[in-house]
mmCIF file of C-alpha atoms in Angstrom:
data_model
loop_
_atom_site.group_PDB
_atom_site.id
_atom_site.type_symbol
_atom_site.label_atom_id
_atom_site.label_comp_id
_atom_site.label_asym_id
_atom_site.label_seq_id
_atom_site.Cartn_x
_atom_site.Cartn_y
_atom_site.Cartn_z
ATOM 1 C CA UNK A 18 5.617 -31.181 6.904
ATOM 2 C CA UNK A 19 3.909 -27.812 6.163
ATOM 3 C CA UNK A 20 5.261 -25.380 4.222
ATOM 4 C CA UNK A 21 6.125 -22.705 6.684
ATOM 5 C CA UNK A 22 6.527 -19.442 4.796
ATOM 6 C CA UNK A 23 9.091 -16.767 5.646
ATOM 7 C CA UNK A 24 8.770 -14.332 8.341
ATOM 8 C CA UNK A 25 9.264 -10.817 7.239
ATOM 9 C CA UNK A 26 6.743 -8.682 9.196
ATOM 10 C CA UNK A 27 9.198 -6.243 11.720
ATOM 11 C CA UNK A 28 6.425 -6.925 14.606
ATOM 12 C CA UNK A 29 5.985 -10.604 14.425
ATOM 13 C CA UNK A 30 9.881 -11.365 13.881
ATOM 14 C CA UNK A 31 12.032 -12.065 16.919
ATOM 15 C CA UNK A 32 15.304 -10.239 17.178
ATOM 16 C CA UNK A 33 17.461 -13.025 15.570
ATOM 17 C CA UNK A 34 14.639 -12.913 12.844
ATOM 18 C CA UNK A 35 15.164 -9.405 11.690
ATOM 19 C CA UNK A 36 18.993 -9.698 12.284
ATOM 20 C CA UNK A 37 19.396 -12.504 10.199
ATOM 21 C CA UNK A 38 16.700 -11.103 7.314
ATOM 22 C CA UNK A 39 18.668 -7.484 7.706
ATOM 23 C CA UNK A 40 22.200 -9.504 6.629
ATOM 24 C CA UNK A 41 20.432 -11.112 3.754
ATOM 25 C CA UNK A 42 18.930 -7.957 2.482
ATOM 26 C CA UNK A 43 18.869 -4.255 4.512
ATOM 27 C CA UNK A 44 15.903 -3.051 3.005
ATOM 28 C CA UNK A 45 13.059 -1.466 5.191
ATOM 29 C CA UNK A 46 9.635 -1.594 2.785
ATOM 30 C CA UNK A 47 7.004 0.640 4.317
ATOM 31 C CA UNK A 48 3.422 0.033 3.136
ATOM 32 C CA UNK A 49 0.535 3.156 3.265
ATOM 33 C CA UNK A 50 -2.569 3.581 2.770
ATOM 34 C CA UNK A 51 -5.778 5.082 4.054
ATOM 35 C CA UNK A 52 -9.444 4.057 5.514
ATOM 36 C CA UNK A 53 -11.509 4.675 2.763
ATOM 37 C CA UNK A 54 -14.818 3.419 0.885
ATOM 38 C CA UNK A 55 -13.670 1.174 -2.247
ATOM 39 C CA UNK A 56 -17.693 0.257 -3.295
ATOM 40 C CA UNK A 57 -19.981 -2.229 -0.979
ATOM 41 C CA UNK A 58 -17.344 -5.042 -2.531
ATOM 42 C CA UNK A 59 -14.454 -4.257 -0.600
ATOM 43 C CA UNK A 60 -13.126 -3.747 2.585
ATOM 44 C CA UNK A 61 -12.426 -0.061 4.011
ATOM 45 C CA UNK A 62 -8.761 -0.868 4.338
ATOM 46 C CA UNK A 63 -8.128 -2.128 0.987
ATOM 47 C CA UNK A 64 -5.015 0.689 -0.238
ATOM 48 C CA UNK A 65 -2.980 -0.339 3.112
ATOM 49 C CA UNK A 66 -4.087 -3.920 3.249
ATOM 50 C CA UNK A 67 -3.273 -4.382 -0.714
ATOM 51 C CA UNK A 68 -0.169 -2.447 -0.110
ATOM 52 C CA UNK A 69 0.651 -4.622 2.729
ATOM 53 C CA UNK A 70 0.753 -7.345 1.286
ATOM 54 C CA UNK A 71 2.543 -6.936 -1.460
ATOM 55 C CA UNK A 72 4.983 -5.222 0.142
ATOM 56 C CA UNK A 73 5.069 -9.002 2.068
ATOM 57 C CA UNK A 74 4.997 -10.901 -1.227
ATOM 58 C CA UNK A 75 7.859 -8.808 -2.219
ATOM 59 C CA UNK A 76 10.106 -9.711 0.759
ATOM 60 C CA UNK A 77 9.754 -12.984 0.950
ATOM 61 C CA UNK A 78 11.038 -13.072 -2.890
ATOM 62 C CA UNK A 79 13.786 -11.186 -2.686
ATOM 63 C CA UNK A 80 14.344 -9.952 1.108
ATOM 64 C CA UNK A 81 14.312 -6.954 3.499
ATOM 65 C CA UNK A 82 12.279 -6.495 5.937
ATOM 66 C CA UNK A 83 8.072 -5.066 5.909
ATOM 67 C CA UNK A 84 6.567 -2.543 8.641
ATOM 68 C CA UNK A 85 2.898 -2.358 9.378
ATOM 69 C CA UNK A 86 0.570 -0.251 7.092
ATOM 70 C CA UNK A 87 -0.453 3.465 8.081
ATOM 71 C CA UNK A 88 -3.737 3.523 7.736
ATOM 72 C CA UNK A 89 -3.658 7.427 7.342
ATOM 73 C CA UNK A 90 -3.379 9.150 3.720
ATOM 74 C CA UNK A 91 -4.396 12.761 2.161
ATOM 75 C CA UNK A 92 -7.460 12.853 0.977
ATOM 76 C CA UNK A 93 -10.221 10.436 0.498
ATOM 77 C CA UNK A 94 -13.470 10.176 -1.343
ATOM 78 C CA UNK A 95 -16.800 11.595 -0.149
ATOM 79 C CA UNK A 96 -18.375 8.475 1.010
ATOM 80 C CA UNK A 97 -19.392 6.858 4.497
ATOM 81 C CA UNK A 98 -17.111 5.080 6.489
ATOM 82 C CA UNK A 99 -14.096 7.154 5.177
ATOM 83 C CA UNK A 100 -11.139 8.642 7.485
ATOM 84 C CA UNK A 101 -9.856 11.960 5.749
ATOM 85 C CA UNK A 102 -6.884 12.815 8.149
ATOM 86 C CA UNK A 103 -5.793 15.713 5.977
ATOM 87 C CA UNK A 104 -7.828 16.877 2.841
ATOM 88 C CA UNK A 105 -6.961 17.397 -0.973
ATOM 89 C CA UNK A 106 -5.646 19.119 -2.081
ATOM 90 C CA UNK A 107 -2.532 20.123 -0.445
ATOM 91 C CA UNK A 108 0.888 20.123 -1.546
ATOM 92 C CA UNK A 109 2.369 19.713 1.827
ATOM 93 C CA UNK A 110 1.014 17.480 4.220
ATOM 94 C CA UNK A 111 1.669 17.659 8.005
ATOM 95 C CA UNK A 112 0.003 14.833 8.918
ATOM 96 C CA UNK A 113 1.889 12.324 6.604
ATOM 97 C CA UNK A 114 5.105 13.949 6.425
ATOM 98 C CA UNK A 115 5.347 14.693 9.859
ATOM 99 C CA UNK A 116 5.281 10.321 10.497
ATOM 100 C CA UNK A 117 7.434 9.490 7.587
ATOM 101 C CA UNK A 118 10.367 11.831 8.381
ATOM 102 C CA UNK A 119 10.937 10.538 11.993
ATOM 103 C CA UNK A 120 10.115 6.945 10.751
ATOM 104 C CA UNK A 121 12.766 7.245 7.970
ATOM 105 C CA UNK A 122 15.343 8.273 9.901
ATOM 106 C CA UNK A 123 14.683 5.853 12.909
ATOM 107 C CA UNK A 124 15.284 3.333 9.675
ATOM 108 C CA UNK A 125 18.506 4.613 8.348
ATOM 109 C CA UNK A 126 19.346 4.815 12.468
ATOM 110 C CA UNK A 127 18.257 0.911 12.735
ATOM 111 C CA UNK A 128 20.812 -0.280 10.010
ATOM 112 C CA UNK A 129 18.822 -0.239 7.159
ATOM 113 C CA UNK A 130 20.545 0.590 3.770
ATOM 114 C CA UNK A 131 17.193 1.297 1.316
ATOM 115 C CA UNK A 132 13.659 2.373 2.032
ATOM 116 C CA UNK A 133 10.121 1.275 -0.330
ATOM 117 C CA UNK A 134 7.378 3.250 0.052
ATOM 118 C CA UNK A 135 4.740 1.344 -1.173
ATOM 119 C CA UNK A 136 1.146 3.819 -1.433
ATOM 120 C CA UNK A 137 -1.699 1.913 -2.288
ATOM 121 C CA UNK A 138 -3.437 5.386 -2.266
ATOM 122 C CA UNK A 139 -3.578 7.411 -5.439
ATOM 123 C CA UNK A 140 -4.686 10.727 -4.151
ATOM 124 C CA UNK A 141 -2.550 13.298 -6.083
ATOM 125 C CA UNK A 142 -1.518 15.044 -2.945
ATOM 126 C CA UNK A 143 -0.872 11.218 -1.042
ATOM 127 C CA UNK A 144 1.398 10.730 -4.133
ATOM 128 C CA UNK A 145 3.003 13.994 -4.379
ATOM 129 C CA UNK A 146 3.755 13.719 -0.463
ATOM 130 C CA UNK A 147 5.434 9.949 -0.202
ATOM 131 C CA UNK A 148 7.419 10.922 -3.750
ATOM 132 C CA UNK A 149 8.738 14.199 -2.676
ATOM 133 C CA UNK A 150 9.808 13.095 0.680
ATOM 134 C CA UNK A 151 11.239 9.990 -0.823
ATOM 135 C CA UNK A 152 13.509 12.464 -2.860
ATOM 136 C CA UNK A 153 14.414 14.883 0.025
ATOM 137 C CA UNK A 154 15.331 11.915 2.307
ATOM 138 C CA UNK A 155 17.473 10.105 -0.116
ATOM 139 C CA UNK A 156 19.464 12.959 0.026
ATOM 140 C CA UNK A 157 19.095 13.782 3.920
ATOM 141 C CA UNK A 158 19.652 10.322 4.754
ATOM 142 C CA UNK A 159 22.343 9.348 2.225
ATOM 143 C CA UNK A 160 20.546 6.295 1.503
ATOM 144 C CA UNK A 161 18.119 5.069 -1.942
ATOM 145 C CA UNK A 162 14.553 5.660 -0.952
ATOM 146 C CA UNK A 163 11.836 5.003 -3.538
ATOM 147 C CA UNK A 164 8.346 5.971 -2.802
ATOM 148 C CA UNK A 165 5.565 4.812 -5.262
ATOM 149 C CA UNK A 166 2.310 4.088 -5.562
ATOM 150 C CA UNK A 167 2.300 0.679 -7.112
ATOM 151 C CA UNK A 168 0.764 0.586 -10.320
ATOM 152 C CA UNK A 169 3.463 2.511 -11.229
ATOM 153 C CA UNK A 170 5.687 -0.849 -10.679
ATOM 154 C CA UNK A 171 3.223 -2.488 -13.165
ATOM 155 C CA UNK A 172 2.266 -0.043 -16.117
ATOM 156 C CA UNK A 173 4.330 -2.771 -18.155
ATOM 157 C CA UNK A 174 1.378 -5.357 -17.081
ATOM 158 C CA UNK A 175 -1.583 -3.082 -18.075
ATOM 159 C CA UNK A 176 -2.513 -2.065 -15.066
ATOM 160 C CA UNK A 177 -2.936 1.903 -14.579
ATOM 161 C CA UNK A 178 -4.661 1.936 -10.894
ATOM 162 C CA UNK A 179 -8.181 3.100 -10.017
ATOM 163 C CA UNK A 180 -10.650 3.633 -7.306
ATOM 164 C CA UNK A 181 -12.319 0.231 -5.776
ATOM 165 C CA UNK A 182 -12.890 -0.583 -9.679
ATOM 166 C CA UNK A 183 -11.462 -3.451 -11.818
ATOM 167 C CA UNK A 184 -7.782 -3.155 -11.016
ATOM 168 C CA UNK A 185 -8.182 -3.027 -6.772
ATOM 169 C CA UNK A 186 -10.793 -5.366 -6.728
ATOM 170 C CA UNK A 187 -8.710 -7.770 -9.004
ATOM 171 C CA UNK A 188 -5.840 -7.441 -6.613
ATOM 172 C CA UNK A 189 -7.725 -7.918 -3.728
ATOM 173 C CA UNK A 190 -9.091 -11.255 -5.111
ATOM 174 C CA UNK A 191 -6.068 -12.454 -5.245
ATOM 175 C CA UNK A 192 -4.037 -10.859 -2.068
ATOM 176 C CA UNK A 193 -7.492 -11.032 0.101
ATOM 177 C CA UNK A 194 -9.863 -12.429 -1.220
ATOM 178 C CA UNK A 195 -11.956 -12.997 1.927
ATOM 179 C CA UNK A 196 -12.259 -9.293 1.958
ATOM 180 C CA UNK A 197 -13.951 -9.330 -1.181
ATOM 181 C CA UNK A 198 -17.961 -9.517 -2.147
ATOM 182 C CA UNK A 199 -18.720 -9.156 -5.253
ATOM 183 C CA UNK A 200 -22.430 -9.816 -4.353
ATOM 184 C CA UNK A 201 -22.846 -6.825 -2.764
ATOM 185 C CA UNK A 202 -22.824 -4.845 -6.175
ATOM 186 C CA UNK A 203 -26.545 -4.852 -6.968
ATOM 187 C CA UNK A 204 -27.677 -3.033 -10.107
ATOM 188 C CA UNK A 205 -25.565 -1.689 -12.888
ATOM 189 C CA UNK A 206 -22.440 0.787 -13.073
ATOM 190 C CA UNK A 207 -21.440 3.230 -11.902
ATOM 191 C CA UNK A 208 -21.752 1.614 -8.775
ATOM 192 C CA UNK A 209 -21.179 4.123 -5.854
ATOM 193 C CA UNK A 210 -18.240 5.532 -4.955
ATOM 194 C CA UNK A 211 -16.242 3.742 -7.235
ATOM 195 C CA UNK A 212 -14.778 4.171 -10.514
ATOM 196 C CA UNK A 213 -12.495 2.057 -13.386
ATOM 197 C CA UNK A 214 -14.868 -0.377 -15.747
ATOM 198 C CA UNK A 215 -17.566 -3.016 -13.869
ATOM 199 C CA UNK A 216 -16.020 -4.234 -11.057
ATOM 200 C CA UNK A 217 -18.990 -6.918 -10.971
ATOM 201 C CA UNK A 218 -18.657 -8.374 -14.326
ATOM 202 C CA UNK A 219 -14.795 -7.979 -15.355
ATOM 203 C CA UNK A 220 -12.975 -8.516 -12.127
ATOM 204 C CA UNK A 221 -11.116 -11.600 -11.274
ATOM 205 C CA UNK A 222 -8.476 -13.476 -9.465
ATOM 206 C CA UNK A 223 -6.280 -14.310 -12.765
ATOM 207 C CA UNK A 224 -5.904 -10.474 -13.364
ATOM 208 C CA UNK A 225 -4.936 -9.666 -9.846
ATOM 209 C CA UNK A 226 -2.527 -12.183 -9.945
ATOM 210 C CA UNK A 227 -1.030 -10.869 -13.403
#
């Protein structure tokens, strides 16, 4: 028989699903991103989408239970196709803050015991916002909330995040790689919009997995 792997995404389990996967492990992981140009190689959504899933990888390792992304950050580059909801730089966002507050406490309402937020944006302000709230919740809440952008998680691995560059477009080879065509890099770098070493020439499945 197939393999069948393990349901962990809140809006495809049934309610037995998420009751049984909250008893094994009551941890809520919230992935975020934004819709943003990562080069002609990569899709739009690639900071939720990467975040997504491995916010999905992560679960069905070691438990909890994974939300859908926001696809709305602060900030974003000055390129087409690119949603800025709010713009950088700010040091208190409405937009983002004013979901995640409501969201985490709807969480800590809903039985869970420990929040991730996972960023797959680095925008200073994006990080700033999910870290600071992280801390003021913990606190609010009475529960551990980390929020991260996650290179951080893998500094150990040499990997120190960019834009649509190297690093994302390794990942995405290996979390998505249907979203990812490296063809579409013509010329040499800088390619537009994007930035961290020749994504053409040095990016590759074995280093996203790593």
């Amino acid at each position: 028989m197939p393999c069948v792997e393990k349901k962990v995404q809140w809006e495809l389990m049934l309610p037995h699903e998420i009751q049984a996967a909250m008893a094994d492990c009551p941890t809520a992981l919230v992935p975020l991103g934004t819709l943003e140009w990562h080069g002609r190689q990569n899709a739009l959504g690639l900071d939720a989408l990467k975040a997504h899933a491995l916010c999905v990888r992560a679960a069905r390792e070691g438990g909890g239970v994974v939300l859908p992304p926001v696809y709305g950050g602060v900030g974003g580059v000055d390129q087409p196709h690119t949603v800025v909801m709010e713009p950088e730089p700010t040091l208190h966002s409405t937009v983002l803050e004013g979901w995640l507050h409501p969201l985490l406490s709807e969480l800590r309402r809903n039985g869970f015991s420990a929040v991730i937020m996972l960023t797959g944006h680095y925008g200073a302000s994006q990080q700033m916002t999910v870290r600071e709230v992280a801390v003021r919740e913990s606190q609010r809440l009475d529960i551990p909330i980390l929020g991260t952008p996650e290179y951080w998680l893998a500094l150990d691995a040499g990997y120190y995040g960019d834009h649509g560059g190297v690093f994302e477009t390794s990942l995405m080879m290996e979390l998505r790689p249907e979203l990812v065509d490296l063809s579409r890099l013509a010329g040499e770098p800088p390619y537009q919009g994007i930035g961290g070493g020749d994504a053409k020439r040095e990016s590759c499945k074995e280093m996203g997995e790593r």
